[in-house]
mmCIF file of C-alpha atoms in Angstrom:
data_model
loop_
_atom_site.group_PDB
_atom_site.id
_atom_site.type_symbol
_atom_site.label_atom_id
_atom_site.label_comp_id
_atom_site.label_asym_id
_atom_site.label_seq_id
_atom_site.Cartn_x
_atom_site.Cartn_y
_atom_site.Cartn_z
ATOM 1 C CA MET T 1 15.301 -71.649 51.074
ATOM 2 C CA LYS T 2 15.378 -67.905 51.653
ATOM 3 C CA THR T 3 19.040 -67.762 50.672
ATOM 4 C CA THR T 4 18.410 -69.726 47.473
ATOM 5 C CA TYR T 5 15.485 -67.491 46.599
ATOM 6 C CA LYS T 6 17.584 -64.355 47.209
ATOM 7 C CA LEU T 7 20.392 -65.718 45.019
ATOM 8 C CA ILE T 8 17.986 -66.512 42.156
ATOM 9 C CA VAL T 9 16.311 -63.072 42.311
ATOM 10 C CA SER T 10 19.708 -61.320 42.574
ATOM 11 C CA GLY T 11 21.029 -63.280 39.594
ATOM 12 C CA LEU T 12 17.983 -62.418 37.494
ATOM 13 C CA LEU T 13 18.208 -58.734 38.402
ATOM 14 C CA LEU T 14 21.920 -58.702 37.573
ATOM 15 C CA ALA T 15 21.287 -60.361 34.204
ATOM 16 C CA LEU T 16 18.514 -57.880 33.350
ATOM 17 C CA ALA T 17 20.619 -54.917 34.478
ATOM 18 C CA GLY T 18 23.390 -55.886 32.074
ATOM 19 C CA ASN T 19 20.946 -55.809 29.155
ATOM 20 C CA SER T 20 19.599 -52.370 30.086
ATOM 21 C CA TYR T 21 23.092 -50.867 29.738
ATOM 22 C CA ALA T 22 23.600 -52.036 26.149
ATOM 23 C CA ILE T 23 24.491 -49.090 23.875
ATOM 24 C CA ASP T 24 23.141 -49.205 20.350
ATOM 25 C CA GLY T 25 24.382 -45.834 19.156
ATOM 26 C CA THR T 26 25.402 -42.316 20.015
ATOM 27 C CA ILE T 27 24.039 -38.901 19.126
ATOM 28 C CA LYS T 28 26.671 -36.199 18.853
ATOM 29 C CA PHE T 29 25.510 -32.597 18.707
ATOM 30 C CA THR T 30 27.503 -29.863 17.001
ATOM 31 C CA GLY T 31 26.751 -26.191 16.679
ATOM 32 C CA GLU T 32 27.933 -22.725 17.442
ATOM 33 C CA ILE T 33 26.569 -19.636 19.137
ATOM 34 C CA LEU T 34 27.315 -16.547 17.046
ATOM 35 C CA LYS T 35 27.967 -13.040 18.307
ATOM 36 C CA THR T 36 27.857 -11.538 14.826
ATOM 37 C CA THR T 37 24.861 -12.272 12.648
ATOM 38 C CA CYS T 38 23.362 -10.602 9.609
ATOM 39 C CA VAL T 39 21.404 -7.433 10.258
ATOM 40 C CA ILE T 40 18.256 -7.107 8.142
ATOM 41 C CA ASN T 41 17.732 -3.667 6.549
ATOM 42 C CA ASN T 42 19.863 -1.926 9.210
ATOM 43 C CA GLY T 43 17.334 -3.014 11.844
ATOM 44 C CA SER T 44 14.338 -1.390 10.113
ATOM 45 C CA ASP T 45 11.233 -3.020 8.666
ATOM 46 C CA VAL T 46 11.330 -3.874 4.969
ATOM 47 C CA LYS T 47 8.283 -2.252 3.356
ATOM 48 C CA VAL T 48 6.777 -3.614 0.151
ATOM 49 C CA GLU T 49 3.910 -1.990 -1.782
ATOM 50 C CA LEU T 50 1.962 -4.792 -3.475
ATOM 51 C CA GLY T 51 -0.446 -2.456 -5.248
ATOM 52 C CA HIS T 52 -4.181 -2.013 -5.547
ATOM 53 C CA TYR T 53 -6.235 -4.475 -7.554
ATOM 54 C CA ALA T 54 -9.900 -4.890 -8.380
ATOM 55 C CA ALA T 55 -11.462 -8.035 -6.957
ATOM 56 C CA ALA T 56 -12.678 -8.756 -10.517
ATOM 57 C CA GLN T 57 -9.060 -9.221 -11.658
ATOM 58 C CA PHE T 58 -9.051 -12.560 -9.841
ATOM 59 C CA THR T 59 -11.122 -14.653 -12.253
ATOM 60 C CA LYS T 60 -10.701 -18.009 -10.509
ATOM 61 C CA ALA T 61 -9.407 -19.529 -7.272
ATOM 62 C CA GLY T 62 -5.619 -19.783 -7.324
ATOM 63 C CA GLU T 63 -5.088 -16.793 -9.597
ATOM 64 C CA THR T 64 -2.392 -14.257 -8.730
ATOM 65 C CA SER T 65 -2.264 -10.491 -8.983
ATOM 66 C CA PRO T 66 -0.750 -9.496 -12.333
ATOM 67 C CA GLN T 67 2.455 -8.014 -10.994
ATOM 68 C CA LEU T 68 5.189 -9.940 -9.166
ATOM 69 C CA VAL T 69 6.585 -7.314 -6.810
ATOM 70 C CA PRO T 70 10.301 -7.540 -5.912
ATOM 71 C CA VAL T 71 11.064 -8.066 -2.240
ATOM 72 C CA ILE T 72 14.679 -7.310 -1.418
ATOM 73 C CA LEU T 73 15.940 -8.365 1.997
ATOM 74 C CA PRO T 74 19.181 -6.377 2.450
ATOM 75 C CA LEU T 75 21.641 -8.014 4.851
ATOM 76 C CA THR T 76 24.715 -6.394 6.398
ATOM 77 C CA ASN T 77 27.261 -7.472 9.000
ATOM 78 C CA CYS T 78 26.962 -11.130 7.894
ATOM 79 C CA PRO T 79 29.487 -13.605 9.327
ATOM 80 C CA VAL T 80 31.971 -14.596 6.628
ATOM 81 C CA THR T 81 33.635 -17.818 7.783
ATOM 82 C CA ASP T 82 34.473 -21.229 6.410
ATOM 83 C CA THR T 83 32.220 -22.869 8.997
ATOM 84 C CA ILE T 84 29.100 -20.877 8.022
ATOM 85 C CA PRO T 85 28.892 -20.947 4.229
ATOM 86 C CA GLN T 86 25.146 -20.319 3.903
ATOM 87 C CA LEU T 87 21.911 -19.432 5.590
ATOM 88 C CA ARG T 88 18.283 -20.439 5.354
ATOM 89 C CA VAL T 89 15.200 -18.418 6.215
ATOM 90 C CA TRP T 90 12.244 -19.009 8.502
ATOM 91 C CA LEU T 91 9.197 -16.818 7.732
ATOM 92 C CA GLU T 92 6.722 -16.696 10.588
ATOM 93 C CA ALA T 93 3.163 -15.518 10.035
ATOM 94 C CA GLU T 94 0.196 -15.855 12.346
ATOM 95 C CA PRO T 95 -2.522 -16.750 11.823
ATOM 96 C CA VAL T 96 -2.257 -19.002 8.773
ATOM 97 C CA ASP T 97 -5.225 -20.814 7.265
ATOM 98 C CA ALA T 98 -4.477 -24.567 7.429
ATOM 99 C CA SER T 99 -5.946 -25.114 3.954
ATOM 100 C CA HIS T 100 -3.523 -22.484 2.524
ATOM 101 C CA PRO T 101 -0.432 -22.839 4.743
ATOM 102 C CA ASN T 102 1.901 -20.726 2.562
ATOM 103 C CA LEU T 103 -0.455 -17.769 2.114
ATOM 104 C CA ILE T 104 -0.023 -14.894 4.520
ATOM 105 C CA GLN T 105 -3.448 -13.818 5.750
ATOM 106 C CA VAL T 106 -4.229 -10.173 5.098
ATOM 107 C CA GLY T 107 -5.893 -7.617 7.337
ATOM 108 C CA GLU T 108 -3.181 -6.723 9.808
ATOM 109 C CA GLY T 109 -4.245 -3.905 12.129
ATOM 110 C CA VAL T 110 -7.650 -3.406 10.490
ATOM 111 C CA VAL T 111 -11.173 -3.765 11.875
ATOM 112 C CA SER T 112 -12.487 -7.130 10.671
ATOM 113 C CA GLU T 113 -15.283 -5.730 8.478
ATOM 114 C CA ASP T 114 -12.702 -3.647 6.554
ATOM 115 C CA ILE T 115 -10.424 -6.612 5.697
ATOM 116 C CA ALA T 116 -10.209 -8.089 2.211
ATOM 117 C CA THR T 117 -11.139 -11.756 2.141
ATOM 118 C CA GLY T 118 -10.468 -14.537 -0.323
ATOM 119 C CA VAL T 119 -6.868 -13.516 -1.036
ATOM 120 C CA GLY T 120 -3.545 -13.939 0.719
ATOM 121 C CA ILE T 121 0.050 -12.967 0.038
ATOM 122 C CA GLU T 122 2.509 -15.488 -1.341
ATOM 123 C CA ILE T 123 6.302 -15.057 -1.461
ATOM 124 C CA ILE T 124 8.550 -16.876 -3.929
ATOM 125 C CA ASP T 125 12.311 -17.080 -4.236
ATOM 126 C CA SER T 126 13.402 -15.024 -7.270
ATOM 127 C CA ALA T 127 16.138 -17.420 -8.387
ATOM 128 C CA THR T 128 14.267 -20.719 -8.100
ATOM 129 C CA GLY T 129 10.607 -19.678 -8.302
ATOM 130 C CA SER T 130 9.949 -21.858 -5.250
ATOM 131 C CA ILE T 131 7.253 -20.801 -2.810
ATOM 132 C CA MET T 132 8.710 -19.700 0.519
ATOM 133 C CA PRO T 133 7.084 -21.795 3.252
ATOM 134 C CA LEU T 134 5.535 -20.167 6.301
ATOM 135 C CA ASN T 135 6.180 -21.202 9.878
ATOM 136 C CA LYS T 136 8.945 -23.634 9.038
ATOM 137 C CA LEU T 137 12.526 -23.508 7.846
ATOM 138 C CA SER T 138 12.878 -23.133 4.092
ATOM 139 C CA ASP T 139 14.803 -25.748 2.117
ATOM 140 C CA ILE T 140 16.379 -22.973 0.044
ATOM 141 C CA SER T 141 19.951 -22.113 1.045
ATOM 142 C CA TYR T 142 21.478 -18.719 0.376
ATOM 143 C CA PRO T 143 25.277 -18.651 0.146
ATOM 144 C CA ILE T 144 26.860 -15.981 2.320
ATOM 145 C CA THR T 145 28.720 -14.107 -0.382
ATOM 146 C CA GLY T 146 30.134 -11.345 1.803
ATOM 147 C CA SER T 147 29.393 -9.246 4.842
ATOM 148 C CA SER T 148 26.689 -7.434 2.808
ATOM 149 C CA MET T 149 24.284 -9.211 0.488
ATOM 150 C CA ASN T 150 20.663 -9.299 -0.623
ATOM 151 C CA ILE T 151 18.083 -12.055 -0.591
ATOM 152 C CA ASN T 152 15.705 -11.567 -3.503
ATOM 153 C CA TRP T 153 12.103 -12.677 -3.475
ATOM 154 C CA LYS T 154 8.887 -11.733 -5.229
ATOM 155 C CA ALA T 155 5.464 -11.335 -3.676
ATOM 156 C CA TYR T 156 1.915 -11.135 -4.975
ATOM 157 C CA TYR T 157 -1.684 -11.663 -3.950
ATOM 158 C CA ARG T 158 -3.188 -15.093 -4.621
ATOM 159 C CA SER T 159 -6.916 -15.802 -4.484
ATOM 160 C CA TYR T 160 -8.142 -18.944 -2.795
ATOM 161 C CA VAL T 161 -11.896 -18.661 -3.371
ATOM 162 C CA ALA T 162 -14.210 -18.212 -6.329
ATOM 163 C CA PRO T 163 -14.226 -14.645 -7.712
ATOM 164 C CA ASP T 164 -17.683 -13.816 -6.317
ATOM 165 C CA ASP T 165 -16.465 -14.714 -2.815
ATOM 166 C CA ILE T 166 -13.593 -12.199 -2.814
ATOM 167 C CA HIS T 167 -14.465 -9.117 -0.747
ATOM 168 C CA GLU T 168 -12.787 -5.744 -0.946
ATOM 169 C CA GLY T 169 -10.856 -4.260 1.922
ATOM 170 C CA ALA T 170 -7.409 -3.689 3.358
ATOM 171 C CA ALA T 171 -4.913 -6.368 2.322
ATOM 172 C CA ASP T 172 -1.946 -5.536 4.576
ATOM 173 C CA ALA T 173 0.104 -8.208 6.334
ATOM 174 C CA SER T 174 3.542 -8.877 7.791
ATOM 175 C CA VAL T 175 5.889 -11.770 8.471
ATOM 176 C CA ASN T 176 8.715 -12.133 10.939
ATOM 177 C CA VAL T 177 12.054 -13.235 9.482
ATOM 178 C CA THR T 178 14.579 -15.486 11.255
ATOM 179 C CA LEU T 179 17.911 -16.359 9.667
ATOM 180 C CA ASP T 180 19.366 -19.825 10.285
ATOM 181 C CA TYR T 181 23.100 -20.198 9.616
ATOM 182 C CA ARG T 182 24.296 -23.595 8.309
#
């Protein structure tokens, strides 16, 4: 009886083990680690003056400052190969208001009572007019056209509250830039 029981249990375990080794597919990873990557602005910060605006210029929520300010991201030392034809950009900003995820919050390095409220900074791609997303990889691809090239954007303030709820103050901010080669 014990031998029969052992044979039945062993047979069942063997049958189940065969099913657990069934392969339904494969994931193959490809990639490359680069020694040479684009250098942004020779390693210096890119500085953009957005201007000074009266809070009254924002007459409704969603309105932008009147001037779209060029943002030029100069790149040098870019890898020019057949395997890396383009790059995409990741803009990282913290904190970001969840109800306005693509607006950079202003007030960097300023005492909280001296910070402008009710406006944020938005960046758009110059060629497409598409809003550059924050804290995720952009869908916009930039062809690597040579070892030196520029990425061209525009930036402006955008209000996100009613005009009476906008408060004056410093409206400085920054974003970190990561380049993703594809």
